[in-house]
Amino acid sequence: MAVTEARAALPGVHRREGLPPRVRIWEVGPRDGLQNEASILPAAVKAELVTRLVAAGLTTVETTSFVSPARVPQLADAEEVIALLGPLRAAHPAQGAPLRLPALVPNLAGLERARSCGVRDVCIFASATETFAMKNLSRSRAEALEMFAPVVAEAQADGMGVRAYVSMCFGDPWEGVVPEVDVVSVCERLLEMGADEVSLGDTIGVATVGQVVDLLDALARAGIPAGRLAVHFHDTYGQALANTLTALECGITTVDSAAGGIGGCPFAKSATGNLATEDLCWALDGAGVETGVDLGRLVETSMWMAARLGRPSPSRVVQALGGREVGTKEEGR
Ligand code: MG
C-alpha cells in the first residue's frame, strides 16, 4: 500500500491540552457487545475476536459472562471461550502492560464458575436506580449491593481484580433523570466493599456533557478519586464520544468501548450500541493521546466481525475506513 494512502486513513495529530497523555481502553465488545446481538456466534469465533483485539493493541478485553445461560444465551459458552483463550494468555509477553481478560459474574456461583476455569479479573454489575435493579437483578438496589459484597470479598481474597459496573448513572427509562446523589451512594458502597474501580454506565445513552461534568464533580466532592472510575457511554443520541472526551477533561483515564460499536442493553429498550472503540481511537489519536491501539488492525477486526454478525458496524470510523485498505501505525506513521 502507498504510504500516502495509509496516512490518509489516520487523523492528523494535534495535541489537545486538558486531555490525559494516555487513556486505558477497557474493551467490552466480546461481552457487552455480543450479549446484545441477535446472532449467537460459535465459541471459536468469540475467542478469535478477543485474540484479534489483543493483536490490535488492546490489553484489557472483557471476554464473556458467567450469568445464567437462559438469561443470556449469546454467552452460554463462557467456559469454552475461556479455555480457547489459554494459548493467548500464555503467549502474552511478560513485559509491558499486563494482559487482562475479565469476565462478568452475577453472584458467588458465577464467581466459582469463572475461577474454576482460570479467570483472574471479574466484573459485577449494580444499578443506580431501584427500577432497573428490580428488572435486571430482581432485587432492590440495596439488596443487590449486599448480594455482591461476598462476591467482591471472595474474589479479592483470591487476589483477583474486581470491577463494578453501575447501570443507569444518568437516565433511566422508567425513572427519568437519575439524581447524582443516588449514583454517588452506590459508588461509595461498591468501593467500600472492595471493588478496585467503578464504571459509570449511561445504559440508555441519554447523558450530555454538562451532566457528565456535574456527576464527576459530585463524585469528586464525595472523595472518590477519578483514578477509581471509568466511563461507559452508549451512542443512542450520538453523544457517546462528546461525553467521553468531557470525562477525560475531568480527569478520567479509563474508558469503556466496544470494537465496531456493537451491543446495547437487552433490558432497556431504547439502547443502541456502545461507544465504538474505533471512533474513540480516531479522536484520541488525533488529539495525541496514547492508547496503544492500532486503528487499522482494529477496523479490520470489526469488518471481520460485522461479516460474522451479518450486519454492518454502526461505527462511523469503521464505515469511513472499512471499504478501503487501512494503514497500520507502522505503515502510516
Ligand atoms: Mg454497554
Tab-separated table of C-alpha atoms and ligand atoms in Angstrom:
chain	number	residue	atom	x	y	z
A	1	MET	CA	0.000	0.000	0.000
A	2	ALA	CA	1.221	3.501	-0.791
A	3	VAL	CA	2.313	5.456	2.262
A	4	THR	CA	0.140	8.432	1.275
A	5	GLU	CA	-2.942	6.210	1.150
A	6	ALA	CA	-2.179	4.840	4.614
A	7	ARG	CA	-1.641	8.330	6.004
A	8	ALA	CA	-4.983	9.451	4.636
A	9	ALA	CA	-6.610	6.776	6.803
A	10	LEU	CA	-5.240	8.219	10.059
A	11	PRO	CA	-6.072	11.613	11.580
A	12	GLY	CA	-3.545	14.441	11.764
A	13	VAL	CA	-2.146	14.714	15.293
A	14	HIS	CA	-2.789	17.951	17.145
A	15	ARG	CA	-2.136	17.657	20.837
A	16	ARG	CA	-5.147	18.850	22.812
A	17	GLU	CA	-4.275	20.291	26.199
A	18	GLY	CA	-6.525	19.217	29.028
A	19	LEU	CA	-6.724	15.597	27.922
A	20	PRO	CA	-4.609	12.946	29.687
A	21	PRO	CA	-1.448	11.818	27.858
A	22	ARG	CA	-2.598	8.207	27.909
A	23	VAL	CA	-6.001	6.503	28.148
A	24	ARG	CA	-6.659	2.916	29.150
A	25	ILE	CA	-9.358	1.441	26.926
A	26	TRP	CA	-11.465	-1.280	28.547
A	27	GLU	CA	-12.732	-3.165	25.509
A	28	VAL	CA	-16.208	-4.590	26.189
A	29	GLY	CA	-17.180	-5.831	22.715
A	30	PRO	CA	-16.862	-9.594	23.236
A	31	ARG	CA	-19.039	-9.431	26.372
A	32	ASP	CA	-21.243	-6.312	26.419
A	33	GLY	CA	-21.373	-6.193	22.636
A	34	LEU	CA	-22.068	-9.807	21.765
A	35	GLN	CA	-24.545	-10.383	24.595
A	36	ASN	CA	-26.842	-7.894	22.897
A	37	GLU	CA	-26.519	-9.083	19.317
A	38	ALA	CA	-29.253	-11.237	17.773
A	39	SER	CA	-26.711	-13.700	16.345
A	40	ILE	CA	-25.233	-16.388	18.556
A	41	LEU	CA	-21.664	-16.995	17.456
A	42	PRO	CA	-19.549	-20.127	17.924
A	43	ALA	CA	-17.058	-20.064	20.808
A	44	ALA	CA	-14.162	-20.248	18.357
A	45	VAL	CA	-15.297	-17.012	16.671
A	46	LYS	CA	-15.598	-15.270	20.044
A	47	ALA	CA	-12.111	-16.405	21.024
A	48	GLU	CA	-10.778	-15.241	17.688
A	49	LEU	CA	-12.389	-11.846	18.252
A	50	VAL	CA	-10.593	-11.490	21.591
A	51	THR	CA	-7.326	-12.642	20.021
A	52	ARG	CA	-7.645	-10.128	17.182
A	53	LEU	CA	-8.453	-7.313	19.624
A	54	VAL	CA	-5.349	-8.112	21.661
A	55	ALA	CA	-3.300	-8.204	18.440
A	56	ALA	CA	-4.648	-4.716	17.671
A	57	GLY	CA	-3.103	-3.488	20.938
A	58	LEU	CA	-5.953	-3.715	23.435
A	59	THR	CA	-4.652	-5.035	26.744
A	60	THR	CA	-7.940	-5.213	28.666
A	61	VAL	CA	-10.623	-7.169	26.842
A	62	GLU	CA	-13.769	-8.256	28.662
A	63	THR	CA	-14.299	-11.728	27.330
A	64	THR	CA	-17.594	-13.234	28.417
A	65	SER	CA	-20.195	-13.519	31.156
A	66	PHE	CA	-20.963	-16.198	33.720
A	67	VAL	CA	-24.609	-15.198	34.102
A	68	SER	CA	-27.365	-17.748	33.554
A	69	PRO	CA	-27.214	-19.186	30.021
A	70	ALA	CA	-31.022	-18.968	29.981
A	71	ARG	CA	-30.811	-15.226	30.584
A	72	VAL	CA	-28.026	-14.523	28.099
A	73	PRO	CA	-27.913	-17.409	25.598
A	74	GLN	CA	-25.426	-15.472	23.439
A	75	LEU	CA	-22.733	-16.116	26.088
A	76	ALA	CA	-23.763	-19.580	27.263
A	77	ASP	CA	-20.354	-20.961	26.253
A	78	ALA	CA	-18.265	-18.917	28.714
A	79	GLU	CA	-16.125	-21.855	29.888
A	80	GLU	CA	-15.353	-22.886	26.330
A	81	VAL	CA	-14.346	-19.362	25.305
A	82	ILE	CA	-12.029	-19.008	28.311
A	83	ALA	CA	-10.453	-22.377	27.571
A	84	LEU	CA	-9.816	-21.358	23.957
A	85	LEU	CA	-8.031	-18.229	25.207
A	86	GLY	CA	-5.474	-20.213	27.204
A	87	PRO	CA	-2.791	-20.008	24.495
A	88	LEU	CA	-3.330	-16.245	24.152
A	89	ARG	CA	-2.702	-15.754	27.860
A	90	ALA	CA	0.369	-17.946	27.741
A	91	ALA	CA	1.793	-16.144	24.700
A	92	HIS	CA	1.377	-12.610	26.008
A	93	PRO	CA	4.760	-11.041	26.745
A	94	ALA	CA	5.581	-10.520	30.399
A	95	GLN	CA	6.905	-7.022	29.799
A	96	GLY	CA	4.685	-4.017	29.102
A	97	ALA	CA	1.051	-3.709	30.107
A	98	PRO	CA	-0.255	-6.988	31.533
A	99	LEU	CA	-2.982	-8.705	29.544
A	100	ARG	CA	-6.277	-8.706	31.395
A	101	LEU	CA	-9.212	-10.782	30.198
A	102	PRO	CA	-12.001	-10.086	32.701
A	103	ALA	CA	-15.410	-11.738	32.768
A	104	LEU	CA	-18.758	-10.727	34.239
A	105	VAL	CA	-20.061	-12.643	37.257
A	106	PRO	CA	-23.552	-12.168	38.776
A	107	ASN	CA	-23.093	-13.925	42.115
A	108	LEU	CA	-20.976	-16.421	44.061
A	109	ALA	CA	-21.933	-19.293	41.753
A	110	GLY	CA	-20.801	-17.253	38.747
A	111	LEU	CA	-17.571	-16.343	40.526
A	112	GLU	CA	-16.899	-20.014	41.167
A	113	ARG	CA	-17.508	-20.905	37.507
A	114	ALA	CA	-15.142	-18.133	36.407
A	115	ARG	CA	-12.454	-19.004	38.923
A	116	SER	CA	-12.538	-22.688	38.144
A	117	CYS	CA	-11.594	-22.045	34.523
A	118	GLY	CA	-8.789	-19.631	35.360
A	119	VAL	CA	-10.362	-16.173	35.114
A	120	ARG	CA	-8.341	-13.681	37.202
A	121	ASP	CA	-10.382	-10.483	36.788
A	122	VAL	CA	-14.117	-10.273	37.363
A	123	CYS	CA	-16.817	-7.640	36.989
A	124	ILE	CA	-20.047	-7.270	38.928
A	125	PHE	CA	-22.991	-5.076	37.931
A	126	ALA	CA	-25.081	-2.852	40.165
A	127	SER	CA	-27.782	-0.292	39.362
A	128	ALA	CA	-28.126	3.367	40.316
A	129	THR	CA	-31.932	3.102	40.175
A	130	GLU	CA	-34.446	0.946	42.015
A	131	THR	CA	-36.482	0.096	38.925
A	132	PHE	CA	-33.551	-1.197	36.902
A	133	ALA	CA	-32.217	-3.136	39.897
A	134	MET	CA	-35.575	-4.918	40.098
A	135	LYS	CA	-35.745	-5.552	36.353
A	136	ASN	CA	-32.126	-6.614	35.857
A	137	LEU	CA	-31.341	-8.276	39.198
A	138	SER	CA	-34.805	-8.986	40.658
A	139	ARG	CA	-33.714	-7.231	43.846
A	140	SER	CA	-33.858	-3.774	45.343
A	141	ARG	CA	-30.778	-1.652	44.821
A	142	ALA	CA	-29.625	-2.231	48.388
A	143	GLU	CA	-30.304	-5.987	48.246
A	144	ALA	CA	-28.323	-6.251	45.026
A	145	LEU	CA	-25.375	-4.458	46.611
A	146	GLU	CA	-25.436	-6.829	49.557
A	147	MET	CA	-25.553	-9.804	47.188
A	148	PHE	CA	-22.314	-8.555	45.637
A	149	ALA	CA	-20.437	-7.961	48.909
A	150	PRO	CA	-19.373	-11.612	49.412
A	151	VAL	CA	-18.523	-11.920	45.694
A	152	VAL	CA	-16.113	-8.993	45.979
A	153	ALA	CA	-14.685	-10.287	49.248
A	154	GLU	CA	-14.066	-13.798	47.889
A	155	ALA	CA	-12.565	-12.547	44.631
A	156	GLN	CA	-10.224	-10.179	46.445
A	157	ALA	CA	-9.212	-12.811	48.973
A	158	ASP	CA	-8.123	-14.871	45.981
A	159	GLY	CA	-6.105	-11.955	44.550
A	160	MET	CA	-8.489	-11.334	41.652
A	161	GLY	CA	-9.176	-7.906	40.201
A	162	VAL	CA	-12.724	-6.645	40.730
A	163	ARG	CA	-14.520	-4.015	38.678
A	164	ALA	CA	-18.073	-2.875	39.399
A	165	TYR	CA	-20.429	-1.566	36.760
A	166	VAL	CA	-23.168	0.847	37.739
A	167	SER	CA	-26.041	0.962	35.255
A	168	MET	CA	-28.359	3.937	34.668
A	169	CYS	CA	-25.996	6.589	36.063
A	170	PHE	CA	-27.546	9.412	34.029
A	171	GLY	CA	-31.045	8.460	32.946
A	172	ASP	CA	-33.403	5.541	33.447
A	173	PRO	CA	-36.224	4.654	31.008
A	174	TRP	CA	-38.694	4.214	33.883
A	175	GLU	CA	-37.462	6.834	36.376
A	176	GLY	CA	-36.140	9.621	34.116
A	177	VAL	CA	-33.110	11.700	35.085
A	178	VAL	CA	-31.088	9.982	37.815
A	179	PRO	CA	-30.106	12.131	40.834
A	180	GLU	CA	-26.332	12.382	41.299
A	181	VAL	CA	-26.683	11.510	44.983
A	182	ASP	CA	-28.017	8.066	44.044
A	183	VAL	CA	-25.011	7.333	41.825
A	184	VAL	CA	-22.600	8.607	44.479
A	185	SER	CA	-24.069	6.393	47.196
A	186	VAL	CA	-23.912	3.244	45.044
A	187	CYS	CA	-20.309	4.011	44.017
A	188	GLU	CA	-19.313	4.639	47.646
A	189	ARG	CA	-20.766	1.295	48.723
A	190	LEU	CA	-19.069	-0.627	45.898
A	191	LEU	CA	-15.666	0.899	46.650
A	192	GLU	CA	-16.188	0.391	50.376
A	193	MET	CA	-16.832	-3.320	49.827
A	194	GLY	CA	-13.529	-3.520	47.944
A	195	ALA	CA	-14.100	-3.013	44.224
A	196	ASP	CA	-10.935	-1.755	42.520
A	197	GLU	CA	-12.857	0.542	40.215
A	198	VAL	CA	-16.365	1.558	39.250
A	199	SER	CA	-17.544	2.026	35.681
A	200	LEU	CA	-20.266	4.647	35.317
A	201	GLY	CA	-22.755	3.392	32.740
A	202	ASP	CA	-25.006	5.575	30.631
A	203	THR	CA	-27.049	2.489	29.835
A	204	ILE	CA	-29.600	4.208	27.594
A	205	GLY	CA	-27.239	6.820	26.168
A	206	VAL	CA	-29.079	9.968	27.284
A	207	ALA	CA	-26.251	11.835	29.051
A	208	THR	CA	-24.996	15.186	27.795
A	209	VAL	CA	-21.726	16.935	28.566
A	210	GLY	CA	-22.882	19.208	31.405
A	211	GLN	CA	-24.438	16.262	33.201
A	212	VAL	CA	-21.166	14.346	32.873
A	213	VAL	CA	-19.252	17.215	34.498
A	214	ASP	CA	-21.838	17.542	37.277
A	215	LEU	CA	-21.791	13.837	38.131
A	216	LEU	CA	-17.991	13.650	38.117
A	217	ASP	CA	-17.873	16.770	40.307
A	218	ALA	CA	-20.313	15.169	42.748
A	219	LEU	CA	-18.190	12.017	42.900
A	220	ALA	CA	-15.034	14.078	43.453
A	221	ARG	CA	-16.723	16.033	46.258
A	222	ALA	CA	-17.596	12.692	47.869
A	223	GLY	CA	-13.876	11.903	47.934
A	224	ILE	CA	-13.891	9.309	45.136
A	225	PRO	CA	-10.707	9.732	43.073
A	226	ALA	CA	-11.045	9.838	39.275
A	227	GLY	CA	-8.491	7.034	39.119
A	228	ARG	CA	-11.044	4.653	40.648
A	229	LEU	CA	-13.648	5.496	37.984
A	230	ALA	CA	-14.274	4.609	34.356
A	231	VAL	CA	-16.942	5.855	31.950
A	232	HIS	CA	-19.208	3.730	29.766
A	233	PHE	CA	-21.280	5.653	27.248
A	234	HIS	CA	-23.806	4.488	24.695
A	235	ASP	CA	-24.402	6.317	21.438
A	236	THR	CA	-28.220	6.320	21.372
A	237	TYR	CA	-28.360	10.086	20.853
A	238	GLY	CA	-24.938	10.497	19.251
A	239	GLN	CA	-23.378	11.823	22.470
A	240	ALA	CA	-21.044	9.000	23.476
A	241	LEU	CA	-17.815	10.458	22.159
A	242	ALA	CA	-18.548	14.009	23.332
A	243	ASN	CA	-19.383	12.690	26.791
A	244	THR	CA	-16.237	10.582	26.873
A	245	LEU	CA	-13.952	13.469	25.888
A	246	THR	CA	-15.634	15.605	28.542
A	247	ALA	CA	-14.985	12.929	31.161
A	248	LEU	CA	-11.328	12.783	30.111
A	249	GLU	CA	-11.092	16.555	30.604
A	250	CYS	CA	-12.424	15.950	34.132
A	251	GLY	CA	-9.573	13.582	34.967
A	252	ILE	CA	-10.991	10.180	33.971
A	253	THR	CA	-8.369	7.962	32.279
A	254	THR	CA	-10.238	4.656	31.761
A	255	VAL	CA	-12.869	4.442	29.025
A	256	ASP	CA	-15.135	1.545	28.059
A	257	SER	CA	-15.871	0.977	24.388
A	258	ALA	CA	-16.770	-1.849	22.026
A	259	ALA	CA	-14.980	-2.575	18.766
A	260	GLY	CA	-17.317	-1.734	15.920
A	261	GLY	CA	-19.835	-0.181	18.328
A	262	ILE	CA	-21.664	-3.480	18.773
A	263	GLY	CA	-24.120	-4.179	21.575
A	264	GLY	CA	-26.625	-2.265	23.674
A	265	CYS	CA	-28.702	-3.342	26.647
A	266	PRO	CA	-31.388	-6.055	26.430
A	267	PHE	CA	-33.216	-4.709	29.472
A	268	ALA	CA	-33.521	-1.115	28.231
A	269	LYS	CA	-35.500	-0.961	25.001
A	270	SER	CA	-34.192	2.316	23.627
A	271	ALA	CA	-30.500	1.493	23.981
A	272	THR	CA	-28.295	1.301	20.932
A	273	GLY	CA	-24.670	0.334	20.786
A	274	ASN	CA	-21.697	1.106	22.933
A	275	LEU	CA	-19.241	3.833	22.007
A	276	ALA	CA	-17.220	2.339	19.155
A	277	THR	CA	-13.569	1.762	20.027
A	278	GLU	CA	-12.611	2.946	16.529
A	279	ASP	CA	-14.440	6.260	16.984
A	280	LEU	CA	-12.721	6.725	20.339
A	281	CYS	CA	-9.299	5.864	18.911
A	282	TRP	CA	-9.708	8.220	15.942
A	283	ALA	CA	-10.434	11.090	18.347
A	284	LEU	CA	-7.652	10.183	20.778
A	285	ASP	CA	-5.084	9.525	18.041
A	286	GLY	CA	-5.880	12.932	16.585
A	287	ALA	CA	-5.536	14.622	19.974
A	288	GLY	CA	-2.164	12.978	20.612
A	289	VAL	CA	-3.487	10.763	23.410
A	290	GLU	CA	-1.741	7.391	23.599
A	291	THR	CA	-3.956	4.284	23.628
A	292	GLY	CA	-1.613	1.577	22.353
A	293	VAL	CA	-4.226	0.589	19.757
A	294	ASP	CA	-3.502	0.117	16.076
A	295	LEU	CA	-6.559	1.643	14.413
A	296	GLY	CA	-6.042	-0.143	11.108
A	297	ARG	CA	-5.963	-3.573	12.701
A	298	LEU	CA	-8.968	-2.692	14.819
A	299	VAL	CA	-11.041	-1.646	11.798
A	300	GLU	CA	-10.102	-4.868	10.026
A	301	THR	CA	-11.285	-6.799	13.073
A	302	SER	CA	-14.623	-5.005	13.177
A	303	MET	CA	-15.152	-5.587	9.450
A	304	TRP	CA	-14.457	-9.266	10.033
A	305	MET	CA	-16.867	-9.283	12.987
A	306	ALA	CA	-19.590	-7.467	11.042
A	307	ALA	CA	-19.437	-10.190	8.388
A	308	ARG	CA	-19.989	-12.812	11.085
A	309	LEU	CA	-22.862	-10.880	12.662
A	310	GLY	CA	-24.415	-10.279	9.255
A	311	ARG	CA	-24.852	-6.556	9.741
A	312	PRO	CA	-22.658	-3.519	9.106
A	313	SER	CA	-20.790	-1.944	12.006
A	314	PRO	CA	-22.550	1.173	13.329
A	315	SER	CA	-19.139	2.798	13.926
A	316	ARG	CA	-18.653	5.879	11.751
A	317	VAL	CA	-14.908	5.281	11.606
A	318	VAL	CA	-15.398	1.669	10.533
A	319	GLN	CA	-17.835	2.848	7.869
A	320	ALA	CA	-15.389	5.501	6.669
A	321	LEU	CA	-12.337	3.252	6.599
A	322	GLY	CA	-13.790	-0.215	6.216
A	323	GLY	CA	-14.269	-0.117	2.487
A	324	ARG	CA	-10.618	0.609	1.891
A	325	GLU	CA	-7.327	-0.768	2.972
A	326	VAL	CA	-6.360	0.833	6.274
A	327	GLY	CA	-2.763	1.550	7.216
A	328	THR	CA	-1.316	0.162	10.393
A	329	LYS	CA	0.668	2.519	12.584
A	330	GLU	CA	3.928	1.055	11.345
A	331	GLU	CA	2.962	1.780	7.751
A	332	GLY	CA	1.158	5.048	8.201
A	333	ARG	CA	3.323	6.993	10.623
B	1	MG	MG	-22.682	-1.092	27.263
